[in-house]
Structure formats: structure tokens, C-alpha cells
Tab-separated table of C-alpha atoms in Angstrom:
chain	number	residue	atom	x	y	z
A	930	UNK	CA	0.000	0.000	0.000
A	931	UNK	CA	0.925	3.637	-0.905
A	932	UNK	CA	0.708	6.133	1.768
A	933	UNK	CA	0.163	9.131	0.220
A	934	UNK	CA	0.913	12.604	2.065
A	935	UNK	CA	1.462	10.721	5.397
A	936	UNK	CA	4.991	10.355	7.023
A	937	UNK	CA	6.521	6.856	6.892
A	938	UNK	CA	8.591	6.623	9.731
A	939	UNK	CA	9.676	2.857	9.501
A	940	UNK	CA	8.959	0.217	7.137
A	941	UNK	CA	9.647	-3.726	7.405
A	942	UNK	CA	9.387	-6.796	5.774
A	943	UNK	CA	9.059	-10.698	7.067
A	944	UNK	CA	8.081	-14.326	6.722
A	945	UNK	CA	4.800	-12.677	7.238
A	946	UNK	CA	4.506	-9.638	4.958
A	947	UNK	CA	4.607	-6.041	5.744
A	948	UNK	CA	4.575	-3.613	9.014
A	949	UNK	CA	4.614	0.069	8.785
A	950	UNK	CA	4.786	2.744	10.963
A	951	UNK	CA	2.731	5.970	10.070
A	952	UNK	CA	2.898	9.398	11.670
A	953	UNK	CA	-0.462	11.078	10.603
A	954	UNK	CA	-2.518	14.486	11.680
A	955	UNK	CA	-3.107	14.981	15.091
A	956	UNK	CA	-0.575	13.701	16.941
A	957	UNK	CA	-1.250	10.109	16.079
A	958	UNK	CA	0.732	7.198	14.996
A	959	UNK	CA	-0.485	4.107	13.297
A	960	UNK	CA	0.737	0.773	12.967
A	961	UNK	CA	-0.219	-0.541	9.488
A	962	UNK	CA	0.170	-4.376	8.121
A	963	UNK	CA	0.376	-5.917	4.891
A	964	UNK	CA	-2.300	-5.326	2.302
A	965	UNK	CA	-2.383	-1.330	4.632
A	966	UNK	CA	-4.751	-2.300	7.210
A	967	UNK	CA	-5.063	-0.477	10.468
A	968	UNK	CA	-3.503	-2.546	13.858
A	969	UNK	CA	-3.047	-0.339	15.930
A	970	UNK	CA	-3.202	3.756	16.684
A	971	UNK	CA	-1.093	5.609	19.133
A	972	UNK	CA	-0.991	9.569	20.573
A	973	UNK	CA	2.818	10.241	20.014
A	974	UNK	CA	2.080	12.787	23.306
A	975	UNK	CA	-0.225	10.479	25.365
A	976	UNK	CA	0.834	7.116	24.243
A	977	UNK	CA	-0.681	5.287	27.224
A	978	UNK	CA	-4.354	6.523	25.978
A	979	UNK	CA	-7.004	4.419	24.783
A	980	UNK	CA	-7.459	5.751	21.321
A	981	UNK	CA	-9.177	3.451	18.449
A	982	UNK	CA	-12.952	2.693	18.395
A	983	UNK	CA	-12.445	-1.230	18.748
A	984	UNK	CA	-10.123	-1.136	21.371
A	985	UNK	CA	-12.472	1.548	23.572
A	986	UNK	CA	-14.989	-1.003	23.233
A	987	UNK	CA	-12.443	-4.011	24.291
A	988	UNK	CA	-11.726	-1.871	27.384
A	989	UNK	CA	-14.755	-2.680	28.445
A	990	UNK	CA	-13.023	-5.659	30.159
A	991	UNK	CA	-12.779	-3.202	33.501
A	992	UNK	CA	-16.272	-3.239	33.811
A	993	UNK	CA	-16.089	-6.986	35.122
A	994	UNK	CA	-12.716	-7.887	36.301
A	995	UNK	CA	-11.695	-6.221	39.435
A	996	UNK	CA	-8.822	-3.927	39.608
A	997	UNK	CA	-6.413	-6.004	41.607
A	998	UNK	CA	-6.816	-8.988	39.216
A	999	UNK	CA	-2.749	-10.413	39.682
A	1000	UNK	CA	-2.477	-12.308	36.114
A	1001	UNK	CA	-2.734	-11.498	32.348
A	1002	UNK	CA	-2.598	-12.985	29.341
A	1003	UNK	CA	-2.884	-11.649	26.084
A	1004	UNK	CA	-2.190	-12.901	22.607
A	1005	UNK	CA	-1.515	-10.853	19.951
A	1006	UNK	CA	0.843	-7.723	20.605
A	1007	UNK	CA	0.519	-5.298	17.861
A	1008	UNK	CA	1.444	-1.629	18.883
A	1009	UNK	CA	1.189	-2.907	22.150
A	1010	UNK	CA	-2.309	-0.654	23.053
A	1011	UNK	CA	-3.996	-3.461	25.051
A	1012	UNK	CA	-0.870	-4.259	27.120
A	1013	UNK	CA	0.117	-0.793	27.828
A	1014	UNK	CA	-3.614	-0.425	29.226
A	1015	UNK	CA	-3.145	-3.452	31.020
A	1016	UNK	CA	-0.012	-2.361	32.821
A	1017	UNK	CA	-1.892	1.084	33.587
A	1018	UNK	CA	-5.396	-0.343	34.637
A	1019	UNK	CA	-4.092	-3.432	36.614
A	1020	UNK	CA	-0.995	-1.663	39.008
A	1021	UNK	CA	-0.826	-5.553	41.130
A	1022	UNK	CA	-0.620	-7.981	37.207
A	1023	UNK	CA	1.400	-9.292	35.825
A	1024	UNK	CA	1.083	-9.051	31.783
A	1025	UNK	CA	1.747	-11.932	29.926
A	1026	UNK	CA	1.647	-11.101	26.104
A	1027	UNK	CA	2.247	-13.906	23.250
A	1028	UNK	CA	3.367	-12.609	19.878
A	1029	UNK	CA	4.447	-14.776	16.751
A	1030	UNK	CA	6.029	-12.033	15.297
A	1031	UNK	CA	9.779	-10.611	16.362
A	1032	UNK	CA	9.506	-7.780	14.002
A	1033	UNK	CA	6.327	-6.801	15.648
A	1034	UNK	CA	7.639	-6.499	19.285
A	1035	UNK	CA	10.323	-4.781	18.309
A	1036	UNK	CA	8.145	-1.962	16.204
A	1037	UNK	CA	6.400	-1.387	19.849
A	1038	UNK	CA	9.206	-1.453	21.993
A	1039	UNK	CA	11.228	1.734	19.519
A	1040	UNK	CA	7.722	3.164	17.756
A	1041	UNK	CA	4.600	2.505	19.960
A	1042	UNK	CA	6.202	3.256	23.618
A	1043	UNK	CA	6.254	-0.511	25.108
A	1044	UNK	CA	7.390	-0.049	28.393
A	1045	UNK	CA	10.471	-2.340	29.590
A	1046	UNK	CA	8.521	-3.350	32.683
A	1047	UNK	CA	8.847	-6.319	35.501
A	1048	UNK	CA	5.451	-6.832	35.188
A	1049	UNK	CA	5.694	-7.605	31.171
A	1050	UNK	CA	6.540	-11.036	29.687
A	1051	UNK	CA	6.714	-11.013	26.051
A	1052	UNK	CA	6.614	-14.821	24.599
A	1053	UNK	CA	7.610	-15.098	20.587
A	1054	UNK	CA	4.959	-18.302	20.015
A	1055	UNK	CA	2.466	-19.347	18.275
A	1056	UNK	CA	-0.704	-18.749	20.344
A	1057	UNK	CA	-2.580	-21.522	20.042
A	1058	UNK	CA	0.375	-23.528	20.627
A	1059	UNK	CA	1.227	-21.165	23.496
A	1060	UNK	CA	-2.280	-22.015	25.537
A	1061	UNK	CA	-2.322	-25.417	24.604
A	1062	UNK	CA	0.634	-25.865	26.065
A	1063	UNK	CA	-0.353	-24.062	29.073
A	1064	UNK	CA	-3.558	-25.380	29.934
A	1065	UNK	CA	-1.879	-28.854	30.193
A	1066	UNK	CA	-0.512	-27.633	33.350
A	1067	UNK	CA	-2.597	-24.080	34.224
A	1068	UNK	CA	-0.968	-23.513	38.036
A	1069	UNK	CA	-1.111	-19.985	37.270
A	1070	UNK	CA	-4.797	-19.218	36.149
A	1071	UNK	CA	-5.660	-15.937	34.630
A	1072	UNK	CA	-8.126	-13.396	35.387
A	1073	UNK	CA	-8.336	-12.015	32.080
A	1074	UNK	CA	-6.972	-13.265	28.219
A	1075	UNK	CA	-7.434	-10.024	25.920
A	1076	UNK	CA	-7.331	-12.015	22.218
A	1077	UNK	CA	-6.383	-10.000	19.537
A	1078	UNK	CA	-4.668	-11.699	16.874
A	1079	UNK	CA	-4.445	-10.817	12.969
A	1080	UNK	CA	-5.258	-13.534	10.549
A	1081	UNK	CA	-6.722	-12.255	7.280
A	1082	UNK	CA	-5.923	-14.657	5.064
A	1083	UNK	CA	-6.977	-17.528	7.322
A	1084	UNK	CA	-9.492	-15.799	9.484
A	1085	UNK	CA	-10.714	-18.089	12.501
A	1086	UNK	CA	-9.560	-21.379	10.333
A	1087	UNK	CA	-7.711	-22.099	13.760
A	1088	UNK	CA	-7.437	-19.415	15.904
A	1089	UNK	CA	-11.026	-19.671	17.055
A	1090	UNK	CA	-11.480	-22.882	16.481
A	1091	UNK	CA	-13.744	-25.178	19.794
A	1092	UNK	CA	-10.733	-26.099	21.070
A	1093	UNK	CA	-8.931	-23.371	20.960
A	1094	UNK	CA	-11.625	-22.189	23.319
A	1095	UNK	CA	-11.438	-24.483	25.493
A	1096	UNK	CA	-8.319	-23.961	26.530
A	1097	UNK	CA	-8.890	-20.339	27.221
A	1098	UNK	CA	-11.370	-21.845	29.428
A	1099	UNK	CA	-8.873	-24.171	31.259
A	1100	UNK	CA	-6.558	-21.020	31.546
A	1101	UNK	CA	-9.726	-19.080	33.117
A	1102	UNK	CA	-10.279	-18.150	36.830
A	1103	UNK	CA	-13.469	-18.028	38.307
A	1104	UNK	CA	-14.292	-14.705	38.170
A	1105	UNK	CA	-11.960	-14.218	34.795
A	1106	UNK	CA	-13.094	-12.707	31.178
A	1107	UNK	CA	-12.282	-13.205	27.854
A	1108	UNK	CA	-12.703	-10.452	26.157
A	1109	UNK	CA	-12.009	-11.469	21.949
A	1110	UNK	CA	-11.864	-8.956	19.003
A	1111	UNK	CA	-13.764	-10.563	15.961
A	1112	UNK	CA	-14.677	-9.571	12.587
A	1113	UNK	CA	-18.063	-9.319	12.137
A	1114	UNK	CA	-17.804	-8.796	8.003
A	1115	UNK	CA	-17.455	-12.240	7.339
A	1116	UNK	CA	-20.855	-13.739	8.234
A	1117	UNK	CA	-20.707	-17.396	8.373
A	1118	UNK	CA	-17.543	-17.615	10.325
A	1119	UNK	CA	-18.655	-15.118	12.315
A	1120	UNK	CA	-21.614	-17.148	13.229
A	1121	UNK	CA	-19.885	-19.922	13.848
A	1122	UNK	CA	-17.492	-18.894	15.813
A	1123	UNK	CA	-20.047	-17.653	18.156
A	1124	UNK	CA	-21.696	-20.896	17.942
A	1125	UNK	CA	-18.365	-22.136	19.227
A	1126	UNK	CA	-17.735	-19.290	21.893
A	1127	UNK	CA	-21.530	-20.240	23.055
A	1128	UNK	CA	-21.225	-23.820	23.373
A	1129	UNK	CA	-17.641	-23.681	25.652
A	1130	UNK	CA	-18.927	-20.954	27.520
A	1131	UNK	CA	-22.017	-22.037	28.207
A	1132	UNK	CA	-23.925	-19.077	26.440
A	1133	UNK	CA	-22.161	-16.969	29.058
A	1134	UNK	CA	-20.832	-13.543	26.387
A	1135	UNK	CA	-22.283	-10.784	25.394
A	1136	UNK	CA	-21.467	-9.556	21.687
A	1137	UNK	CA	-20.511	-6.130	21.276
A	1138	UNK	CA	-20.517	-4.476	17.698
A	1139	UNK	CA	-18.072	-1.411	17.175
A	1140	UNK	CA	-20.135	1.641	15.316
A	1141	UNK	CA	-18.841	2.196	12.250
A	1142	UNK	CA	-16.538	-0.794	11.563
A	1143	UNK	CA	-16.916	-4.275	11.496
A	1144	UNK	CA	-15.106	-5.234	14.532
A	1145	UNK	CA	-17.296	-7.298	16.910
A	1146	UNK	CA	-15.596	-7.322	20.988
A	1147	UNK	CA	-17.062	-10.311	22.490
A	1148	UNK	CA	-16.549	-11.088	26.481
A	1149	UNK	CA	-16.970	-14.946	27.445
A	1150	UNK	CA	-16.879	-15.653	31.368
A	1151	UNK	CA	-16.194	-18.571	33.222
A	1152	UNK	CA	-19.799	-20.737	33.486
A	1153	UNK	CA	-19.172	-20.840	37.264
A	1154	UNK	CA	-18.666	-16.926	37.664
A	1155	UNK	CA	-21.780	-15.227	39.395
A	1156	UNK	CA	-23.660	-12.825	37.065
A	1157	UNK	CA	-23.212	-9.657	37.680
A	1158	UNK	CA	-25.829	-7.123	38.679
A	1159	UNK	CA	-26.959	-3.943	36.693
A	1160	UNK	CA	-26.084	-1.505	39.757
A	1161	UNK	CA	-22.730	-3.298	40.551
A	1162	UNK	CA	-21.629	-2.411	36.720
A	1163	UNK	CA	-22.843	1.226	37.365
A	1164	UNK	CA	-20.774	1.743	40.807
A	1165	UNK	CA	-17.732	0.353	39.048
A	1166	UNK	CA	-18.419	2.779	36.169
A	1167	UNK	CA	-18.370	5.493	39.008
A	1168	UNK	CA	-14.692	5.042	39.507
A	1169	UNK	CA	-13.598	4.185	36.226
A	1170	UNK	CA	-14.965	7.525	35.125
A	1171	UNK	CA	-12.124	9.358	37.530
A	1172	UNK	CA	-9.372	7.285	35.806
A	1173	UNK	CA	-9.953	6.866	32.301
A	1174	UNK	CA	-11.856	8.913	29.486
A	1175	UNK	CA	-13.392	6.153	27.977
A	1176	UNK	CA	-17.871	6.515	27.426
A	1177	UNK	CA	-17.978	3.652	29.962
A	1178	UNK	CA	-22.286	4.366	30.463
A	1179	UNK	CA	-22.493	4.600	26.541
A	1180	UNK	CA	-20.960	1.505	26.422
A	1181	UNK	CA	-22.758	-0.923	29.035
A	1182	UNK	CA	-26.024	0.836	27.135
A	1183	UNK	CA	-24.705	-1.103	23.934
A	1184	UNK	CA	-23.818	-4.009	25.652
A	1185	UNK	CA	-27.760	-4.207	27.102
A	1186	UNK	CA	-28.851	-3.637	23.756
A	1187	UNK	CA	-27.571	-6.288	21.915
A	1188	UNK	CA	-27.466	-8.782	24.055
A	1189	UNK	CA	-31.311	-10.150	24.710
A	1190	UNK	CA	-31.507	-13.685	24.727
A	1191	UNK	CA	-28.202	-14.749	26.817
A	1192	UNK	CA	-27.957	-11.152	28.825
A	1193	UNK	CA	-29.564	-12.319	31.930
A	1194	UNK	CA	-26.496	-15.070	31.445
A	1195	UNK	CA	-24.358	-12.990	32.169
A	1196	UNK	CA	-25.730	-9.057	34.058
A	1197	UNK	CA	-28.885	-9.071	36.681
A	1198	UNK	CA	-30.882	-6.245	35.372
């Protein structure tokens, strides 16, 4: 792809195709792969901030995991947005973060502001090979997986496949979320991997669509977790608001709406 009147500040090439690194108008810097699709967005002068539609809406995970949740996981690094909020949101975690790319981590770490941090483990894996692996012997459970992972050419084929899921269930607390970024264009896999995502988690997730994109956030819970209740989401909203400048109330109204059959699953209204 040709970026035209934007400022390329670093280009690369692997086994996997293109990254590049874009400084555009206001302030922002964007992390661009192969065939020029968006990964990831950055404030050069607040890179810590929440900034892209999708991954507002993937925040969402504070709503339902407590703030002194102690473990981490998430695959797929990109420009590192999720992990830096991580690190920020969750001061006790530890931030586990499995990337199959090196050229990736090392775009975040010089161009997207990934911290060199105690609490961050990077892991160059595969990640369904990473939590396979793991759930054969899961003696450190995690209270959240954030799944993120680019795969256009083979989108879900594996990635999402049952048992895939199922080991993000054996790598679940009680209590934990997975909170999954989907695409929502491609209707039959779509479907079924929500048929999948229904069936391990018992019917426990609410589906989130992103306005004006085809991204589609999903959150699974453990089957055993307790549902939460309506006024229990608003009180944590109360002091999220003093943190972090994300719509948090706009967002649990979008959550209510499009969840109907399998809400009361999951939230006590």
C-alpha cells in the first residue's frame, strides 16, 4: 500500500509480509500491516491513551474484572495498546503477552512506547500452541486473556477454532473474562465462531458491535462466575470515570442492547 501525504517513519518486511509505521494528523501514529490495514493507533504525546474505536470497546473488560486482578494474558501484541492499558489499569498484574512475530515487538518497543517493565513477559509463540501448552498444566490461572490476533488470510480457520476455546477456558479463573476482538464482516464464520464461543462458555458472552466498523468485541466468562448485577456495573463505572476517558455508560447501554436472549447469562438487570 501507498501512503500518500502521510509520514513513513519505519517500514519492514518478514516471513509474514509487511509492518509500517505511520505518523499522521493529530498527533497520532499508526501501525499498518500488509495489504495497509489499520492494527493499531497511538498519541505520540499520550501514548498510554485508549485511542481506536475497537479497542475503547475491548476496554470494556474493567467493567467486570476487578482492579487487583494479579495475572494477564494476552495474545496478539501489535502496537502494544492493550498491554500498555493493562499495565496502567491493573498496578498488582502481571502481563503476559504472546506474539508470533519478532519484528512486531520490536516496532512497539522503539515506535509505539512498550514499556520495559517487571510486570511484562513477552513470549515469541504461536498462540494456540502457546495455551495449549499451558492449559496442560494451568498452576497460574488468569483473570483475564485479551485475544487480539491478525489472521486475514486464514481468518478463525484455527485461531477460534472449539478447542482453541477451550483452553482459554482451562486457563480461566473463576471470576476471569475473555474479552475477543472478531470480525463481524465475514458472516458465516462469524456465526460460527459464536456458535463455538456459546457452546464452551455455556452461552455466558455478550457480543458487542463497534459503530462504524466491522469489529465485533465479544466477552466470554467462566460458566461458574456469578452474574453480575446492573447496579454493581454502574458503581464500578463510578470510579472508572475518575481514571480513564473512555464513554464507559455509553458503552454498558450497547452491551444491554444487543445482548437479549443470553444477557440475563451474564448481568442481573
Amino acid at each position: 500500500m501507498h501512503f500518500l501525504e502521510k509520514n513513513v517513519v519505519f517500514s519492514t518486511e518478514d516471513a509474514y509480509g509487511t509492518i509500517s509505521v505511520v505518523d499522521e494528523a493529530d498527533d497520532k501514529r499508526t501501525l499498518y500491516f500488509g495489504d495497509g490495514s489499520k492494527q493499531s493507533q497511538m498519541l505520540k504525546n499520550n501514548p498510554d491513551r485508549v485511542l481506536t474505536p475497537y479497542e475503547k470497546v475491548m476496554a470494556c473488560w474493567q467493567l467486570f474484572v476487578p482492579q487487583d486482578a494479579r495475572n494477564v494474558l494476552v495474545l496478539g501484541l501489535g502496537g502494544g495498546s492493550a498491554t500498555k492499558h493493562c499495565l496502567q489499569a491493573l498496578p498488582e498484574a502481571h502481563i503476559s503477552v504472546v506474539e508470533l512475530r519478532e519484528s512486531v515487538v520490536n516496532v512497539a518497543r522503539d515506535y509505539f512506547a512498550l514499556p520495559n517493565d517487571d510486570r511484562l513477559t513477552v513470549y515469541l509463540d504461536d498462540a494456540a500452541q502457546f495455551i495449549a501448552n499451558q492449559a496442560q498444566d494451568a498452576d497460574k490461572p488468569f483473570d483475564l486473556l485479551l485475544v487480539d490476533m491478525y489472521d486475514l488470510e486464514n481468518l478463525y480457520a484455527y485461531i477460534y477454532s472449539e478447542d482453541f476455546l477451550n483452553n482459554c477456558l482451562k486457563l480461566l479463573n473463576v471470576g476471569g473474562v475473555v474479552a475477543l476482538n472478531l470480525w463481524g464482516s465475514h458472516q458465516t464464520r462469524f456465526e460460527s465462531v459464536i456458535a463455538a464461543l456459546g457452546k464452551v462458555f455455556h452461552w455466558k458472552i455478550l457480543v458487542v458491535p463497534v459503530v462504524e466498523s466491522s469489529n465485533v468485541i465479544v466477552f466470554a466468562f467462566h460458566p461458574e462466575t456469578p452474574t453480575y448485577t446492573f447496579e454493581s456495573l454502574l458503581k464500578r463505572i463510578g470510579h472508572l470515570e475518575k481514571d480513564f476517558s473512555v464513554p464507559w455508560k455509553t458503552y454498558l447501554e450497547t452491551i444491554l442492547q444487543n445482548n437479549h436472549e443470553q444477557l440475563s447469562l451474564s448481568i442481573t438487570l
